[in-house]
Amino acid sequence: MRTDDFDYNLPEELIAQHPSDKRDLARMMVLDKKSGEIDHKVFYNIIDYLKPGDVLVMNDTRVIPARLFGHREGKKESIEVFLLNNIEGKKWEVLVRPGKKMKVGSEVIFSDDLRARVVDIKEDGNRIVEFTYDGIFNEILDKLGNVPLPPYIKEKLDDPEDYQTVYSKNPGSVAAPTAGLHFTKDLLKKIEEKGVKLAFLTLDVGLGTFRPVNEDDIKDHKMHSETYRISKETADLINTTKENGGRVIAVGTTSIRTLESVYKKYGHLREDSGSTDIFIYPGFEYKVVDGLITNFHLPKSTLIMLVAAFTSREIILNAYEKAVEDKYRFFSFGDCMFIK
């Protein structure tokens, strides 16, 4: 299967630069995964498609202010350090710009409270740095760091909370699980009142979510690895839902990757934590998820491949073509799709 098989034409003006005025007023395309039939709704209509006994599974990760700016001792040139993942303790894998200036042993000063020293350089050019600081690291990040936005969003956010889900809880991501951005607390309350259970897991979204597939054959693509955590409570709730004939509705591709990774690992869902580099594309057999709420994804990305695996490549590309025709808003702050 070729990467070009997942390409589509997207006018630049359809890339959303800011969120909807109200989260649940985004448009929602409802897609039948078997027939390809399409309906056009508004996101708050999602409650009409959920049934008592279903479970809605959401990623409660929170985006950290991962972009830091500092300088070397005695130098004025700005050095950007972008946090990718916490290796252990005070050691992080990071992107550094300009990278050539930051050799092993080089130090970046961000403030009187925070410094980072390069302790290793990976083959891909990413640096391993060790931070030194006084205080609590997350509190220092909140003060000094900037919430990173995807490269296709050119406008600044008026409120950084616009790039967080209303149920975000566990800091660790450098990108938001954007399908969840459409929920409001009021809508979630109404969903629960209908008899739908809410379940939470955590997958820390990495920068690799924006990286294109460069190989011609998708099977040659190496996925980035992301850490996840699923509690016993969540695993038991999903297992019980399945046993009772209810549906598991995943909010976003990150929820899917976590659920299907744990099932693949054990043959069932259970409490677990670890990392996953699962690559889902057409031909993959879903074991856990019955429905999916997802945004519209980049052409030739692993995310559109995952979504195509949930239906078919032909159905998804046809739906995307209709979305372009109807001027849906695309990507992180854009409209969404419910695949039933």
XYZ file of C-alpha atoms in Angstrom, residues 31-313:
283
model
C -20.161 8.588 8.686
C -21.481 5.038 8.496
C -18.341 2.894 8.444
C -19.975 0.118 6.421
C -22.112 1.929 3.853
C -20.221 5.224 3.676
C -23.498 7.137 4.130
C -22.938 10.701 5.348
C -25.026 13.056 7.507
C -24.121 16.610 8.474
C -24.681 17.667 12.076
C -23.332 19.916 14.836
C -21.135 18.390 17.536
C -23.672 18.739 20.345
C -25.800 16.277 18.319
C -23.301 13.562 19.340
C -25.556 12.795 22.291
C -28.213 11.557 19.843
C -25.828 8.897 18.545
C -24.790 7.579 21.960
C -26.850 4.911 23.688
C -27.316 3.990 27.351
C -24.756 1.288 28.120
C -22.103 2.739 25.793
C -18.769 3.937 27.146
C -16.959 7.023 25.882
C -13.168 6.671 26.207
C -11.141 9.884 26.443
C -7.458 10.771 26.708
C -7.028 13.024 29.755
C -3.470 14.104 28.942
C -2.614 17.776 29.295
C -0.349 19.754 26.961
C 2.736 21.085 28.714
C 4.420 24.432 27.896
C 7.070 22.473 26.000
C 8.748 25.334 24.112
C 11.523 27.078 26.052
C 13.823 29.901 24.976
C 17.210 30.551 26.531
C 20.813 31.422 25.707
C 24.320 30.122 26.238
C 26.564 31.638 28.880
C 27.841 35.000 27.657
C 25.943 34.742 24.352
C 22.932 36.760 23.182
C 21.759 34.352 20.487
C 18.445 32.746 21.415
C 18.378 28.947 21.775
C 15.036 27.147 21.467
C 14.585 23.898 23.394
C 11.476 21.867 22.637
C 10.661 19.116 25.139
C 9.777 15.785 23.524
C 9.691 13.227 26.304
C 10.914 12.688 29.832
C 13.479 9.865 29.811
C 14.023 9.659 33.557
C 14.289 12.103 36.405
C 15.617 15.401 35.101
C 16.692 14.009 31.715
C 14.611 14.868 28.631
C 14.834 14.207 24.927
C 14.521 17.574 23.173
C 14.743 19.358 19.863
C 17.255 22.221 19.875
C 17.460 25.141 17.443
C 20.048 26.014 16.291
C 21.322 22.507 16.951
C 24.866 22.948 15.662
C 25.737 25.229 18.568
C 24.640 22.702 21.170
C 27.294 20.002 21.506
C 27.672 17.564 24.408
C 28.495 19.609 27.487
C 26.878 22.800 26.175
C 24.525 24.536 28.583
C 21.422 26.647 28.017
C 20.299 29.198 30.575
C 16.567 29.926 30.696
C 16.403 31.817 33.979
C 18.029 31.960 37.399
C 15.869 28.937 38.277
C 16.359 26.756 35.190
C 19.289 25.478 33.114
C 19.861 22.503 30.799
C 23.083 20.746 29.832
C 23.436 18.527 26.743
C 24.534 15.049 27.866
C 24.083 13.130 24.604
C 23.166 13.537 20.925
C 20.988 10.932 19.216
C 21.424 9.712 15.630
C 18.403 11.755 14.498
C 19.949 14.913 15.952
C 17.695 15.140 18.987
C 19.529 16.050 22.177
C 19.362 14.463 25.600
C 19.574 17.223 28.181
C 19.656 17.215 31.950
C 17.897 20.074 33.679
C 18.959 21.735 36.894
C 16.405 23.835 38.728
C 15.186 25.088 42.082
C 11.560 24.296 42.786
C 8.951 22.165 41.024
C 9.675 21.552 37.335
C 6.059 21.790 36.105
C 5.563 25.063 37.969
C 8.723 26.476 36.373
C 7.510 25.328 32.939
C 4.180 27.063 33.507
C 6.081 30.277 34.195
C 8.759 30.107 31.474
C 7.431 27.824 28.748
C 5.081 28.325 25.823
C 2.307 25.927 24.813
C 3.358 24.594 21.394
C 0.915 24.782 18.517
C 1.036 22.671 15.344
C 3.094 24.206 12.518
C -0.001 24.754 10.357
C -1.543 27.131 12.932
C -0.086 30.563 12.259
C -2.213 32.658 14.624
C -1.512 33.114 18.330
C -3.969 31.852 20.912
C -5.789 34.402 23.045
C -6.208 31.772 25.743
C -3.842 28.762 26.035
C -6.719 26.778 27.583
C -8.322 26.714 24.128
C -5.721 24.041 23.261
C -6.639 21.879 26.264
C -9.620 19.555 26.635
C -12.024 20.425 29.455
C -11.076 17.124 31.109
C -7.282 17.455 30.712
C -5.573 16.317 33.877
C -2.172 14.666 33.472
C 0.625 16.883 32.046
C 2.904 15.262 29.489
C 1.858 15.970 25.894
C 3.348 18.365 23.363
C 0.163 18.275 21.270
C -3.488 18.099 22.262
C -5.736 15.079 21.650
C -7.797 17.357 19.464
C -10.949 15.261 18.996
C -11.691 15.980 22.647
C -11.558 19.745 22.194
C -15.210 19.731 21.089
C -16.614 18.617 24.440
C -17.941 21.009 27.058
C -18.475 20.109 30.704
C -22.203 20.636 30.235
C -22.348 18.260 27.246
C -20.413 15.589 29.154
C -22.862 15.915 32.038
C -25.810 15.407 29.684
C -24.090 12.381 28.127
C -23.666 10.818 31.565
C -27.289 11.568 32.438
C -28.304 9.604 29.344
C -26.649 6.495 30.786
C -23.368 6.630 28.897
C -20.272 5.891 30.974
C -17.144 8.062 30.767
C -13.745 6.378 30.916
C -10.313 8.001 30.921
C -6.838 6.875 29.966
C -3.637 8.792 29.304
C -1.416 8.810 26.241
C 1.222 11.533 26.043
C 1.016 12.850 22.498
C 4.437 13.346 20.904
C 5.695 15.627 18.154
C 5.741 12.639 15.807
C 1.999 13.071 15.388
C 2.799 15.900 12.928
C 5.568 14.126 11.051
C 4.692 13.052 7.507
C 5.160 9.553 6.150
C 8.173 9.887 3.838
C 8.427 6.277 2.633
C 6.646 5.301 -0.587
C 5.447 2.036 0.946
C 3.632 2.690 4.218
C 4.942 -0.570 5.692
C 8.450 0.948 5.666
C 7.373 3.783 7.973
C 8.619 3.676 11.573
C 6.147 5.068 14.080
C 7.141 7.349 16.920
C 6.713 5.870 20.380
C 4.367 7.395 22.967
C 3.833 6.551 26.620
C 0.430 5.512 27.938
C -1.333 4.574 31.154
C -4.646 2.788 31.574
C -6.142 2.177 35.017
C -7.827 -0.967 36.297
C -11.042 1.026 36.670
C -11.036 2.021 32.992
C -10.064 -1.443 31.753
C -12.760 -3.105 33.881
C -15.421 -0.628 32.747
C -14.634 -1.216 29.071
C -14.552 -4.997 29.526
C -17.912 -4.924 31.311
C -19.379 -2.713 28.599
C -18.309 -5.169 25.902
C -19.655 -8.134 27.869
C -23.031 -6.391 28.245
C -23.312 -5.594 24.550
C -22.502 -1.884 24.832
C -20.282 -0.007 22.433
C -16.827 1.429 23.063
C -16.620 4.883 21.491
C -13.061 6.221 21.311
C -12.510 9.962 21.419
C -9.542 10.470 19.137
C -6.825 8.377 17.581
C -4.732 8.469 20.774
C -7.460 6.638 22.694
C -7.619 4.049 19.911
C -3.844 3.536 19.909
C -3.835 2.941 23.648
C -6.781 0.531 23.710
C -5.689 -1.525 20.729
C -2.064 -1.596 21.932
C -3.001 -3.036 25.315
C -5.329 -5.596 23.698
C -2.599 -6.620 21.268
C -0.162 -7.015 24.155
C -2.354 -9.172 26.403
C -5.294 -10.399 24.309
C -7.619 -8.450 26.590
C -7.785 -5.097 28.373
C -6.177 -4.703 31.775
C -4.383 -2.118 33.877
C -1.130 -1.259 32.142
C 1.474 1.385 31.412
C 4.292 1.506 28.901
C 5.026 2.827 25.453
C 3.501 2.048 22.096
C 4.610 2.474 18.511
C 1.594 0.673 17.071
C 0.966 1.542 13.409
C -2.649 1.089 12.361
C -3.491 1.112 8.666
C -6.018 -0.686 6.405
C -5.925 -4.403 7.045
C -5.734 -3.912 10.816
C -8.465 -5.737 12.734
C -9.939 -3.648 15.541
C -10.580 -5.645 18.721
C -11.872 -3.040 21.176
C -13.253 0.069 19.518
C -16.739 0.191 17.953
C -17.072 3.901 17.157
C -14.738 6.850 16.727
C -14.904 10.616 17.204
C -12.025 12.207 15.300
C -10.956 15.409 13.586
C -9.983 15.679 9.913
C -6.327 14.738 9.477
C -3.389 15.728 7.286
C -2.976 14.136 3.849
C -0.646 11.110 3.776
C -0.447 11.026 7.588
C -0.491 7.992 9.867
C -3.683 9.401 11.388
C -5.690 9.312 8.161
C -4.367 5.770 7.644
C -5.628 4.775 11.104
C -9.055 6.242 10.382
C -9.155 4.526 6.980
C -8.484 1.229 8.742
C -11.656 1.784 10.758
C -13.765 1.930 7.587
C -11.957 1.724 4.261
C -9.628 3.944 2.283
